[in-house]
mmCIF file of C-alpha atoms in Angstrom:
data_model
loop_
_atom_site.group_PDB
_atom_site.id
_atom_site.type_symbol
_atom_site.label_atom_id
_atom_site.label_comp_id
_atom_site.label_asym_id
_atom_site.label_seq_id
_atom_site.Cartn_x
_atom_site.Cartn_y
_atom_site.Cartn_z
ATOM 1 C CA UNK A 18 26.767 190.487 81.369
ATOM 2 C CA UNK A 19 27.267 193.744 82.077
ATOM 3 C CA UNK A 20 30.629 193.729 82.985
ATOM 4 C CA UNK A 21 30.681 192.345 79.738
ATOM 5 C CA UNK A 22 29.361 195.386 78.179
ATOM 6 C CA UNK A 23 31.321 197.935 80.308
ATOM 7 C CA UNK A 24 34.707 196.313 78.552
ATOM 8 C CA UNK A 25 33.075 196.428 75.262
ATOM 9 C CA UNK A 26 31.943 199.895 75.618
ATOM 10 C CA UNK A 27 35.943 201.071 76.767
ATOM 11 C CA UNK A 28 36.886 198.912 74.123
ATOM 12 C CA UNK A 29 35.270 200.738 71.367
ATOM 13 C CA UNK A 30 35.837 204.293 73.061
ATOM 14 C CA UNK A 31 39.669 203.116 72.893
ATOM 15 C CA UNK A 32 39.404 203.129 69.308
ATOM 16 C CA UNK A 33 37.835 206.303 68.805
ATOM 17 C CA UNK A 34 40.346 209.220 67.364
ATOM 18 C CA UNK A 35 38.458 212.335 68.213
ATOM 19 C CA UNK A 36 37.654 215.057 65.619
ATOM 20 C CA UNK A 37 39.077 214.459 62.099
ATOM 21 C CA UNK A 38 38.198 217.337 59.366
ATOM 22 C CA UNK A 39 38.277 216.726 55.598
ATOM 23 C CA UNK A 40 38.198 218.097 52.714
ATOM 24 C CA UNK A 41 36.400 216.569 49.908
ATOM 25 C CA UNK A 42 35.932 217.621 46.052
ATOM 26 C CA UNK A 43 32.514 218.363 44.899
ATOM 27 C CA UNK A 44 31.324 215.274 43.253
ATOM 28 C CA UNK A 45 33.676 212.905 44.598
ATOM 29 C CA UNK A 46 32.793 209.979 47.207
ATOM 30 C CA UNK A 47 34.577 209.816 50.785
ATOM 31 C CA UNK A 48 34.460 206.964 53.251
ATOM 32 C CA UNK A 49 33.990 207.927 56.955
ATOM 33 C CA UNK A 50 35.730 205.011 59.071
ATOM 34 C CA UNK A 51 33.789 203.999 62.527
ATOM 35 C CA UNK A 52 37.104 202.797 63.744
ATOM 36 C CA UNK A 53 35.308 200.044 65.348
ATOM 37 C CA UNK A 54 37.087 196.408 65.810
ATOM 38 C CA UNK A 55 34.413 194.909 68.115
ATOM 39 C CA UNK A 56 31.180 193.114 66.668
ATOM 40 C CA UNK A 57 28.548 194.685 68.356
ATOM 41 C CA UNK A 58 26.145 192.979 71.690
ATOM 42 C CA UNK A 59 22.828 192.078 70.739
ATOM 43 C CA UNK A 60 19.982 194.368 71.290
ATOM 44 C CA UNK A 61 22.357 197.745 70.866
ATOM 45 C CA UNK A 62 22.109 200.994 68.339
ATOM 46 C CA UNK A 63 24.489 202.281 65.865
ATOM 47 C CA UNK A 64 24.189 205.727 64.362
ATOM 48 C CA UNK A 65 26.102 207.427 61.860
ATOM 49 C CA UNK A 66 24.378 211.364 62.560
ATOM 50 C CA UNK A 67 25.015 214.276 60.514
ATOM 51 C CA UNK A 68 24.577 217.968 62.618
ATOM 52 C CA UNK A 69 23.941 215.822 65.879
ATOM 53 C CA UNK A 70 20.387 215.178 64.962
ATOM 54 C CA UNK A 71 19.931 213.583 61.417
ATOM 55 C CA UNK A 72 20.223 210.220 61.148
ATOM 56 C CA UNK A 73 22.466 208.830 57.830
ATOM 57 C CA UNK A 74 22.297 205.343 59.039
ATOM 58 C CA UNK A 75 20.563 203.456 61.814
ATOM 59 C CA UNK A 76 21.860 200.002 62.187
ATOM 60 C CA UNK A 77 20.247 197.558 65.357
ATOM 61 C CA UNK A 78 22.586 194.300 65.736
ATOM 62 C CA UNK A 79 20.953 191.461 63.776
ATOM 63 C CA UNK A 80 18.893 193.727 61.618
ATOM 64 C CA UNK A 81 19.299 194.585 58.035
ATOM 65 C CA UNK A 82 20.759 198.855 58.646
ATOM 66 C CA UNK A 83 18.173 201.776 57.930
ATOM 67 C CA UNK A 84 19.349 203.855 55.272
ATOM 68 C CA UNK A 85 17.691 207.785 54.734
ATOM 69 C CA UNK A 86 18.313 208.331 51.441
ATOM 70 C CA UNK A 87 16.214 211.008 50.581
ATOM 71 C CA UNK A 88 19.070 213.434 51.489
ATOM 72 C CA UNK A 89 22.078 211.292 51.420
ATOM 73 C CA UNK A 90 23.489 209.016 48.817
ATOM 74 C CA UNK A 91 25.253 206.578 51.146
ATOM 75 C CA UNK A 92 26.612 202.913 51.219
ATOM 76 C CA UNK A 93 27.087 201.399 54.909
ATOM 77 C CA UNK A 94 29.294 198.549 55.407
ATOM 78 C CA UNK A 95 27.537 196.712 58.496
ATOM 79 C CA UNK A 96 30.921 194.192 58.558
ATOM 80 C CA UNK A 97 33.373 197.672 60.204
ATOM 81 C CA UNK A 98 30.265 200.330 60.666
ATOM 82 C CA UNK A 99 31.823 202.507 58.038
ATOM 83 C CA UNK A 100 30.011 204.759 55.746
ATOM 84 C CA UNK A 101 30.770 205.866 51.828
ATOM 85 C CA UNK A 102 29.110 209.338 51.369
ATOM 86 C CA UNK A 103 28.604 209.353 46.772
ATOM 87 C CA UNK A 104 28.718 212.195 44.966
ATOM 88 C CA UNK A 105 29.209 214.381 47.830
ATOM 89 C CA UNK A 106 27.589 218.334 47.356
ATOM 90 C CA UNK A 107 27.219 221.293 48.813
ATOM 91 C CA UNK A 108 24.581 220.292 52.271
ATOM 92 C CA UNK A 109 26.938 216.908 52.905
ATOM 93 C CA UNK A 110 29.051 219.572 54.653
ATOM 94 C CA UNK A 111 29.277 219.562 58.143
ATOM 95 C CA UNK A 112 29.985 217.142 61.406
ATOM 96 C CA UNK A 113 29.042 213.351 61.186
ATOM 97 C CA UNK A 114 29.393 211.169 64.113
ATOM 98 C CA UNK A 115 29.476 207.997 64.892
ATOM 99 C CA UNK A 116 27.683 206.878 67.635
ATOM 100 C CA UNK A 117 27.422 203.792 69.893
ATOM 101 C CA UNK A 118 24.125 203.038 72.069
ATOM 102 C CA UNK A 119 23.376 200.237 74.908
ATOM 103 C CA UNK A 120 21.920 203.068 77.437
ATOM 104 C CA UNK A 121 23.237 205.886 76.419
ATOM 105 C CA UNK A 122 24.936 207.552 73.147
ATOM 106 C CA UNK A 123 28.833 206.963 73.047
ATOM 107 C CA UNK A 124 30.572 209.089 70.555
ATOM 108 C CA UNK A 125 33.362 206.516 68.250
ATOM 109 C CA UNK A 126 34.478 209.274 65.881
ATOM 110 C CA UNK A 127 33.889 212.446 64.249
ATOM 111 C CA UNK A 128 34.263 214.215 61.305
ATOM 112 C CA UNK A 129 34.046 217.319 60.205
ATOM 113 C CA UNK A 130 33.543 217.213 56.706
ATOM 114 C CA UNK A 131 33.789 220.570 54.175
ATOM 115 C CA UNK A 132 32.283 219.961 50.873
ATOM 116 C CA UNK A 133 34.408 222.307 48.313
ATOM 117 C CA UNK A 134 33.824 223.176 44.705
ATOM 118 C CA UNK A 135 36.854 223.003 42.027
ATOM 119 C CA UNK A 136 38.202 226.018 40.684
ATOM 120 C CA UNK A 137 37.336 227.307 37.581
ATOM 121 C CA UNK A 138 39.797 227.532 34.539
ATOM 122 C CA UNK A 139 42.271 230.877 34.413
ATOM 123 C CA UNK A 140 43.924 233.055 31.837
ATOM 124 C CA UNK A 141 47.368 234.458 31.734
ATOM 125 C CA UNK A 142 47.720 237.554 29.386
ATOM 126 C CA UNK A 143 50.601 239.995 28.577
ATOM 127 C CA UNK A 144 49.311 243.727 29.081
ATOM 128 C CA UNK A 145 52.594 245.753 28.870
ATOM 129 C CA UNK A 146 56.143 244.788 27.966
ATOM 130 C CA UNK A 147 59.846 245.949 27.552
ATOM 131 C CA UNK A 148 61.303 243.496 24.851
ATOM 132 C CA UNK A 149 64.715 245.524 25.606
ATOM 133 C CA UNK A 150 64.942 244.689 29.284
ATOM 134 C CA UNK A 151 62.683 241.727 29.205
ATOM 135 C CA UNK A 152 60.219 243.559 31.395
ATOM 136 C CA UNK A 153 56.510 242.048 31.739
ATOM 137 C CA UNK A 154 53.027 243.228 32.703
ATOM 138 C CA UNK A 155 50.933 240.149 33.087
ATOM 139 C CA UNK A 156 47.316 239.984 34.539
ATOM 140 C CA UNK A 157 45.947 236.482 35.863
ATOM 141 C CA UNK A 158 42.219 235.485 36.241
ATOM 142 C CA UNK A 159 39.509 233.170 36.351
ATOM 143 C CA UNK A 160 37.792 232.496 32.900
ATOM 144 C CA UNK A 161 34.667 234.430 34.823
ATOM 145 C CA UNK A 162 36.648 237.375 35.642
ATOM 146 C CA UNK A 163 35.753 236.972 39.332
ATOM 147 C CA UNK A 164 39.298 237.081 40.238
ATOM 148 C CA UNK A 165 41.750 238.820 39.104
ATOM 149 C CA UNK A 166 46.065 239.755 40.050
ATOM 150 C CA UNK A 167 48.438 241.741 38.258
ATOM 151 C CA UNK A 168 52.333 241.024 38.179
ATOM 152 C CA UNK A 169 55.704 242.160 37.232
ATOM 153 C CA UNK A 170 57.740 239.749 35.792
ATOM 154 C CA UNK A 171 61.148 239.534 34.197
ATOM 155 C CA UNK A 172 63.910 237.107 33.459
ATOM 156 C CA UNK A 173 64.390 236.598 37.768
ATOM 157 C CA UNK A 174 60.862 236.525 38.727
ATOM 158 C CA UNK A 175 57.505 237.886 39.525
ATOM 159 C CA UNK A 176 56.127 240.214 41.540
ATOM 160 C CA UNK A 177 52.697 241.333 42.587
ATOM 161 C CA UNK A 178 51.605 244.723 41.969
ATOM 162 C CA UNK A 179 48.309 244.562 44.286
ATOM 163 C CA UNK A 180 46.582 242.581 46.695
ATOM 164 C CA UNK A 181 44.455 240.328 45.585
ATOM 165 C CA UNK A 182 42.774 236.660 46.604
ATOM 166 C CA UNK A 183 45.375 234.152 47.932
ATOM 167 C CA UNK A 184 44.434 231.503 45.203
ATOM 168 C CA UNK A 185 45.756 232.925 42.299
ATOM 169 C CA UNK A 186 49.711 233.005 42.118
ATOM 170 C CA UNK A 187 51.927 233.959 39.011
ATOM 171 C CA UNK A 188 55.629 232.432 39.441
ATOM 172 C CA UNK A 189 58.681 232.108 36.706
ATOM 173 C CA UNK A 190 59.538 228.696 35.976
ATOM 174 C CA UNK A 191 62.741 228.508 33.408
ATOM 175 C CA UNK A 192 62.033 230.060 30.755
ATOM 176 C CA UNK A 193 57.749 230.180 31.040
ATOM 177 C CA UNK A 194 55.092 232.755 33.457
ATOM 178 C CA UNK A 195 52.790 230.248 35.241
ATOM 179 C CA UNK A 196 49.646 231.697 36.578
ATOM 180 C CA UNK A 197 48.154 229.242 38.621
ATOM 181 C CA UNK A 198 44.578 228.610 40.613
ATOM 182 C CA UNK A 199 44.015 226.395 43.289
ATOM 183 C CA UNK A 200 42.072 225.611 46.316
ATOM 184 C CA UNK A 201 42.582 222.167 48.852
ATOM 185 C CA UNK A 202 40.984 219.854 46.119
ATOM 186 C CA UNK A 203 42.200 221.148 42.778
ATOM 187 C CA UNK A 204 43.958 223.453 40.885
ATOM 188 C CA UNK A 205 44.283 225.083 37.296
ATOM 189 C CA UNK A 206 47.539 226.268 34.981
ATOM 190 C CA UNK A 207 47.994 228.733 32.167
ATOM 191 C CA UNK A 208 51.563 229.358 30.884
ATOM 192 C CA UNK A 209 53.607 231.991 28.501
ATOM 193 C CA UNK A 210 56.202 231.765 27.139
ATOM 194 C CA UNK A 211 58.901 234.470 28.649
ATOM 195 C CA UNK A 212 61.371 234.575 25.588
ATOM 196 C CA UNK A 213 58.223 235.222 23.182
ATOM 197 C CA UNK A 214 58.348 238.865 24.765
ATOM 198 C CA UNK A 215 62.095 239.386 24.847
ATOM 199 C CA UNK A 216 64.623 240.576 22.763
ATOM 200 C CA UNK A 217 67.616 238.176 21.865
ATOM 201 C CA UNK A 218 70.732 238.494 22.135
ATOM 202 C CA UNK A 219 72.634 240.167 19.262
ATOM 203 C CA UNK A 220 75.072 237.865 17.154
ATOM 204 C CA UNK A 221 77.322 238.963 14.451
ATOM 205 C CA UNK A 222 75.174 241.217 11.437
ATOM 206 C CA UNK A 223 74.637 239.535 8.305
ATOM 207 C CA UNK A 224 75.985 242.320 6.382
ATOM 208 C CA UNK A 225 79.284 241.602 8.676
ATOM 209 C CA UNK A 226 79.767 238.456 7.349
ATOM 210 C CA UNK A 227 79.309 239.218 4.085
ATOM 211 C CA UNK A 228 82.187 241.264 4.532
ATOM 212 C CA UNK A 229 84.488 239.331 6.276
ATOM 213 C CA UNK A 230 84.022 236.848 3.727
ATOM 214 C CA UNK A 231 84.495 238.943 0.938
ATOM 215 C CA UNK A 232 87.884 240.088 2.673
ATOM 216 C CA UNK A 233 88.648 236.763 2.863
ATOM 217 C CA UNK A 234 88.459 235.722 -0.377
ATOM 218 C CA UNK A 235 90.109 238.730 -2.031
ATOM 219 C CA UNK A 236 93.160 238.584 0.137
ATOM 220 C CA UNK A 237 93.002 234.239 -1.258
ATOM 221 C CA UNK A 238 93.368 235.539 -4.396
ATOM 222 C CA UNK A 239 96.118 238.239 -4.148
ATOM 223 C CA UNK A 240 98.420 235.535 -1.911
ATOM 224 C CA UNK A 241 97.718 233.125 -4.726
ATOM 225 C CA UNK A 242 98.303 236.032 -7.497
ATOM 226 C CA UNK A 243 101.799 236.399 -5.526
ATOM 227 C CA UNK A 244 102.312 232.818 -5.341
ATOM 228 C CA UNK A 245 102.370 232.459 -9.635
ATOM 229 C CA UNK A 246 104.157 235.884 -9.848
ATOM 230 C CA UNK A 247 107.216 234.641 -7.519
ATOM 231 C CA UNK A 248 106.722 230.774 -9.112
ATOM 232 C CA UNK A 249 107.537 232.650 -13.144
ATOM 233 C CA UNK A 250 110.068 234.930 -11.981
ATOM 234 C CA UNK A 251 112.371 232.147 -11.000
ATOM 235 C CA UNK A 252 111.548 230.307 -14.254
#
């Protein structure tokens, strides 16, 4: 029997991946996998522990699992050991293990798990422009004003003008200024418009026209004035 339980025990060490980290979206669900392919012995613990010493679930072989829901909104799936963390927020961050017992505590898997809120909406405005050269102040930030970057931009691209956090970027794409905002679970967009701000290209005047057509039309009637003239003269 116990020989029997040492091969179980390397079994499920064997399927244990060492430390994973994840980052999840604030308000989202995430399943932690045990990695376990081995029904458990009789008679032995599982433990899926948050910071080492709470308990999320306490499952005993046979017996219906122990779930502590007054901090955790959690599902555990006693067919593969694995564990759905709902609605995830700010204190589900941190390391969860879990953990196999017959005398002792055998870590399966870990994970360290970073709860992270989505960024807020931005704005992309025009402070200062050159229509002539197509040159562009712009200024993106955060609806809040929390954050805030100033750039350069023209018909090429766009440069920064200070430091400022890593999160916000302004690039040229075609012919539109994107400032964007994003972090490792979501990201915001603003756009302009770059030709709004420039000036076009020049094409022949109007009052050019008017006189190339009126040329035109005078020199059609003198050629057809001559035309007549000759056609008489040889009557």
């Amino acid at each position: 029997m116990i020989s029997v339980l040492l091969l179980l025990v390397v079994s499920l060490l064997d399927s244990a991946k060492g430390l994973e980290h994840q980052i999840v979206k604030y308000g989202t669900d995430i399943l932690l996998d045990a990695k376990v392919t081995t029904t458990l012995p009789p008679k032995s613990d599982f433990y899926w522990k948050h910071e080492n010493s709470n308990n999320v679930v306490k499952f005993n072989n046979g017996v219906e699992p122990s779930l502590y829901y007054d901090k955790y909104r959690a599902e555990f799936f006693k067919q593969n050991y694995s564990l759905l963390l709902k609605n995830v927020e700010q204190n589900y961050s941190g390391l969860y293990k879990a953990v196999y017992n017959i005398n002792q505590d055998q870590i399966l898997v870990e994970y360290n798990i970073t709860v992270q809120d989505p960024v807020s909406p931005v704005q992309l405005m025009v402070t200062k422009f050159n229509s002539s050269d197509c040159n562009l102040t712009v200024t993106c930030r955060t609806e809040d004003s929390s954050l805030s970057r100033t750039f350069q931009c023209n018909k090429t691209s766009c440069l920064p003008q200070e430091a400022a956090p890593i999160s916000l970027s302004v690039y040229l794409q075609q012919d539109h200024i994107l400032c964007n905002h994003s972090n490792q679970v979501s990201w915001k967009q603003d756009t302009k418009d770059i030709k709004a701000y420039c000036e076009k290209e020049k094409g022949p005047s109007t009052l050019s026209s008017t006189t190339t057509i009126i040329t035109s039309s005078v020199l059609a009637v003198v050629v057809a004035v001559a035309l007549v003239a000759a056609v008489v003269c040889v009557n």
